[in-house]
Short mmCIF file of N, CA and C in Angstrom, two decimals:
data_model
loop_
_atom_site.label_atom_id
_atom_site.label_comp_id
_atom_site.label_asym_id
_atom_site.label_seq_id
_atom_site.Cartn_x
_atom_site.Cartn_y
_atom_site.Cartn_z
N UNK A 115 12.25 0.30 -9.20
CA UNK A 115 11.32 0.75 -8.09
C UNK A 115 10.46 -0.37 -7.12
N UNK A 116 11.09 -1.63 -7.31
CA UNK A 116 10.40 -2.69 -6.43
C UNK A 116 10.95 -2.88 -5.22
N UNK A 117 10.17 -3.24 -4.17
CA UNK A 117 10.64 -3.52 -2.98
C UNK A 117 11.04 -4.89 -3.00
N UNK A 118 11.88 -5.25 -2.57
CA UNK A 118 12.50 -6.91 -2.49
C UNK A 118 12.88 -7.57 -1.09
N UNK A 119 13.05 -6.62 -0.35
CA UNK A 119 13.21 -7.06 1.23
C UNK A 119 12.56 -7.55 1.91
N UNK A 120 12.33 -7.54 3.13
CA UNK A 120 11.49 -8.37 4.24
C UNK A 120 11.49 -7.04 5.44
N UNK A 121 10.07 -6.94 5.56
CA UNK A 121 9.90 -5.95 6.50
C UNK A 121 9.01 -6.58 7.71
N UNK A 122 9.53 -6.84 8.91
CA UNK A 122 8.97 -7.44 9.92
C UNK A 122 8.46 -6.35 11.09
N UNK A 123 6.99 -6.09 11.03
CA UNK A 123 6.62 -4.98 11.53
C UNK A 123 6.66 -5.23 13.20
N UNK A 124 6.67 -6.17 13.75
CA UNK A 124 6.47 -6.52 15.22
C UNK A 124 5.42 -6.00 15.66
N UNK A 125 4.47 -5.77 14.87
CA UNK A 125 2.90 -5.03 15.45
C UNK A 125 2.77 -3.92 15.55
N UNK A 126 4.01 -3.15 14.83
CA UNK A 126 3.74 -1.65 14.93
C UNK A 126 2.80 -1.05 14.14
N UNK A 127 2.39 0.15 14.01
CA UNK A 127 1.19 0.57 13.51
C UNK A 127 1.89 1.87 12.67
N UNK A 128 1.58 1.84 11.29
CA UNK A 128 1.76 2.77 10.33
C UNK A 128 0.31 3.80 10.54
N UNK A 129 0.43 5.01 10.72
CA UNK A 129 -0.80 5.90 10.74
C UNK A 129 -0.83 7.20 10.42
N UNK A 130 -1.97 7.79 10.16
CA UNK A 130 -2.10 9.14 9.53
C UNK A 130 -1.14 9.55 8.44
N UNK A 131 -1.63 8.79 7.37
CA UNK A 131 -0.89 9.05 6.06
C UNK A 131 -2.13 9.36 5.05
N UNK A 132 -1.89 10.61 4.39
CA UNK A 132 -2.72 11.22 3.39
C UNK A 132 -1.85 11.48 2.11
N UNK A 133 -2.22 10.96 1.14
CA UNK A 133 -1.49 11.31 -0.14
C UNK A 133 -2.74 11.57 -1.11
N UNK A 134 -2.20 12.87 -1.84
CA UNK A 134 -3.21 13.37 -2.92
C UNK A 134 -2.29 13.62 -4.20
N UNK A 135 -2.35 12.57 -5.36
CA UNK A 135 -1.56 13.02 -6.37
C UNK A 135 -2.03 12.31 -7.38
N UNK A 136 -1.29 12.11 -8.75
CA UNK A 136 -1.73 11.64 -9.79
C UNK A 136 -0.50 10.36 -10.34
N UNK A 137 -0.01 9.55 -9.11
CA UNK A 137 0.99 8.79 -9.67
C UNK A 137 0.05 7.59 -9.37
N UNK A 138 0.52 6.39 -9.87
CA UNK A 138 0.27 5.05 -9.85
C UNK A 138 1.30 4.39 -8.84
N UNK A 139 0.63 4.26 -7.59
CA UNK A 139 1.48 3.69 -6.62
C UNK A 139 0.71 3.36 -5.41
N UNK A 140 1.46 3.14 -4.45
CA UNK A 140 0.87 2.58 -3.16
C UNK A 140 2.00 2.96 -1.85
N UNK A 141 1.79 2.35 -1.08
CA UNK A 141 2.80 2.43 0.41
C UNK A 141 3.83 1.53 -0.08
N UNK A 142 3.53 0.11 -0.76
CA UNK A 142 4.72 -0.48 -1.55
C UNK A 142 4.18 -0.38 -3.08
N UNK A 143 4.99 0.28 -3.89
CA UNK A 143 4.27 0.44 -5.22
C UNK A 143 4.44 -0.95 -5.92
N UNK A 144 5.65 -1.63 -5.85
CA UNK A 144 5.91 -2.99 -6.43
C UNK A 144 6.42 -3.95 -5.53
N UNK A 145 5.86 -4.97 -5.08
CA UNK A 145 6.32 -5.68 -4.20
C UNK A 145 6.63 -7.04 -4.42
N UNK A 146 8.12 -6.98 -4.53
CA UNK A 146 8.73 -8.71 -4.67
C UNK A 146 9.39 -9.13 -3.51
N UNK A 147 8.70 -9.01 -2.37
CA UNK A 147 9.50 -9.35 -0.80
C UNK A 147 8.60 -9.74 -0.06
N UNK A 148 8.83 -9.59 1.26
CA UNK A 148 7.74 -10.10 2.45
C UNK A 148 7.55 -8.91 3.21
N UNK A 149 6.44 -8.73 3.52
CA UNK A 149 5.98 -7.39 4.60
C UNK A 149 5.05 -8.38 5.66
N UNK A 150 5.33 -8.31 6.68
CA UNK A 150 4.25 -9.14 7.98
C UNK A 150 4.24 -8.36 8.74
N UNK A 151 3.23 -8.60 9.76
CA UNK A 151 2.80 -8.14 11.16
C UNK A 151 3.25 -6.62 11.68
N UNK A 152 2.23 -5.96 10.70
CA UNK A 152 2.13 -4.46 11.20
C UNK A 152 0.57 -3.99 10.86
N UNK A 153 0.44 -3.11 11.31
CA UNK A 153 -0.95 -2.04 11.05
C UNK A 153 -1.06 -1.00 10.53
N UNK A 154 -2.03 -0.68 9.73
CA UNK A 154 -2.04 0.25 9.02
C UNK A 154 -3.48 1.11 9.34
N UNK A 155 -3.26 2.39 9.80
CA UNK A 155 -4.68 3.20 10.35
C UNK A 155 -4.44 4.44 9.72
N UNK A 156 -5.69 4.77 9.32
CA UNK A 156 -6.00 6.38 8.79
C UNK A 156 -5.14 6.39 7.63
N UNK A 157 -5.38 5.74 6.67
CA UNK A 157 -4.60 5.85 5.40
C UNK A 157 -5.63 6.36 4.22
N UNK A 158 -5.20 7.54 3.71
CA UNK A 158 -6.19 8.14 2.68
C UNK A 158 -5.25 8.44 1.50
N UNK A 159 -5.58 7.94 0.31
CA UNK A 159 -4.85 7.93 -0.94
C UNK A 159 -6.03 8.53 -2.07
N UNK A 160 -5.62 9.63 -2.72
CA UNK A 160 -6.54 10.03 -3.57
C UNK A 160 -5.86 10.52 -4.89
N UNK A 161 -6.26 9.89 -5.94
CA UNK A 161 -5.68 9.69 -7.33
C UNK A 161 -6.68 10.49 -8.52
N UNK A 162 -5.87 11.30 -9.18
CA UNK A 162 -7.11 11.67 -10.35
C UNK A 162 -6.62 10.97 -11.51
N UNK A 163 -5.86 10.23 -11.77
CA UNK A 163 -5.50 9.57 -13.20
C UNK A 163 -5.22 8.06 -12.93
N UNK A 164 -5.39 7.40 -11.81
CA UNK A 164 -4.83 6.09 -12.05
C UNK A 164 -5.86 5.31 -11.08
N UNK A 165 -5.93 4.05 -11.38
CA UNK A 165 -6.68 3.22 -10.63
C UNK A 165 -6.02 2.12 -9.66
N UNK A 166 -4.45 2.01 -9.91
CA UNK A 166 -3.87 1.26 -9.36
C UNK A 166 -3.06 1.98 -8.06
N UNK A 167 -4.00 2.20 -7.27
CA UNK A 167 -3.64 2.64 -5.95
C UNK A 167 -3.88 1.87 -4.73
N UNK A 168 -3.42 1.96 -3.65
CA UNK A 168 -3.70 1.25 -2.28
C UNK A 168 -2.49 0.98 -1.40
N UNK A 169 -2.28 0.06 -0.64
CA UNK A 169 -1.21 -0.43 0.03
C UNK A 169 -0.14 -1.04 -0.80
N UNK A 170 -0.59 -1.63 -1.86
CA UNK A 170 0.36 -2.53 -2.58
C UNK A 170 -0.20 -2.13 -4.12
N UNK A 171 0.42 -1.51 -4.87
CA UNK A 171 -0.29 -1.32 -6.60
C UNK A 171 0.11 -2.64 -7.21
N UNK A 172 1.28 -3.45 -6.99
CA UNK A 172 1.36 -4.63 -7.80
C UNK A 172 2.39 -5.50 -6.75
N UNK A 173 2.12 -6.84 -6.73
CA UNK A 173 2.82 -7.83 -6.08
C UNK A 173 3.12 -9.02 -7.11
N UNK A 174 4.38 -9.37 -6.95
CA UNK A 174 4.52 -10.45 -7.76
C UNK A 174 4.03 -11.59 -7.19
N UNK A 175 3.90 -12.93 -7.72
CA UNK A 175 3.56 -14.21 -7.22
C UNK A 175 4.39 -14.66 -6.08
N UNK A 176 5.71 -14.26 -5.84
CA UNK A 176 6.20 -15.02 -5.00
C UNK A 176 6.30 -14.11 -3.50
N UNK A 177 5.50 -13.06 -3.70
CA UNK A 177 5.40 -12.14 -2.77
C UNK A 177 4.83 -12.70 -1.51
N UNK A 178 4.95 -12.28 -0.22
CA UNK A 178 4.56 -12.81 1.02
C UNK A 178 4.10 -11.76 1.62
N UNK A 179 2.85 -11.51 1.85
CA UNK A 179 2.05 -10.53 2.76
C UNK A 179 1.14 -11.14 3.75
N UNK A 180 1.50 -10.96 4.82
CA UNK A 180 1.26 -11.93 5.95
C UNK A 180 0.92 -10.94 7.32
N UNK A 181 -0.36 -11.29 7.79
CA UNK A 181 -0.72 -10.56 9.31
C UNK A 181 -0.76 -9.11 8.96
N UNK A 182 -1.23 -8.58 8.20
CA UNK A 182 -1.48 -6.88 7.85
C UNK A 182 -2.74 -6.76 8.23
N UNK A 183 -3.17 -5.75 9.11
CA UNK A 183 -4.31 -5.39 9.15
C UNK A 183 -4.36 -3.85 9.12
N UNK A 184 -5.66 -3.52 8.67
CA UNK A 184 -6.07 -2.25 8.02
C UNK A 184 -7.20 -1.56 8.85
N UNK A 185 -7.26 -0.33 9.06
CA UNK A 185 -8.17 0.44 9.67
C UNK A 185 -8.60 1.64 9.24
N UNK A 186 -9.84 2.09 9.15
CA UNK A 186 -9.94 3.79 8.46
C UNK A 186 -9.32 3.88 7.30
N UNK A 187 -9.58 3.07 6.11
CA UNK A 187 -8.56 3.46 4.73
C UNK A 187 -9.81 4.00 4.01
N UNK A 188 -9.29 4.85 3.27
CA UNK A 188 -9.97 5.42 1.91
C UNK A 188 -9.38 5.97 0.68
N UNK A 189 -9.53 5.04 -0.12
CA UNK A 189 -8.93 5.24 -1.50
C UNK A 189 -10.17 5.91 -2.68
N UNK A 190 -9.80 6.94 -3.35
CA UNK A 190 -10.60 7.46 -4.22
C UNK A 190 -9.58 7.68 -5.48
N UNK A 191 -10.35 7.62 -6.67
CA UNK A 191 -9.83 7.86 -7.93
C UNK A 191 -11.10 8.13 -8.87
N UNK A 192 -10.54 8.95 -10.01
CA UNK A 192 -11.80 9.30 -10.94
C UNK A 192 -11.65 8.00 -12.09
N UNK A 193 -10.96 7.09 -11.89
CA UNK A 193 -10.82 5.70 -12.69
C UNK A 193 -12.04 4.75 -12.02
N UNK A 194 -12.41 3.84 -12.99
CA UNK A 194 -13.31 2.89 -12.58
C UNK A 194 -13.03 1.90 -12.01
N UNK A 195 -11.77 1.51 -11.63
CA UNK A 195 -11.38 0.50 -10.63
C UNK A 195 -10.42 0.74 -9.43
N UNK A 196 -10.52 0.30 -8.50
CA UNK A 196 -9.55 0.50 -7.32
C UNK A 196 -9.28 -0.86 -6.80
#
């Protein structure tokens, strides 16, 4: 379940995402590729059982994350680390 391609966002915005679940994941659960040049706004993720949540749950060392902007993000979990 890892993303291995390339996303070139061209400045577009991903917005108004609300997720409530008990999964350990993110917008990109496992990144082994490149994501660049996009914005994320109004992103809300609520998990009851896992602390590995966010835009990216796990990224390999060779992954590229470039020019990603976030605004109005809320992450919550009953675990101690986000």
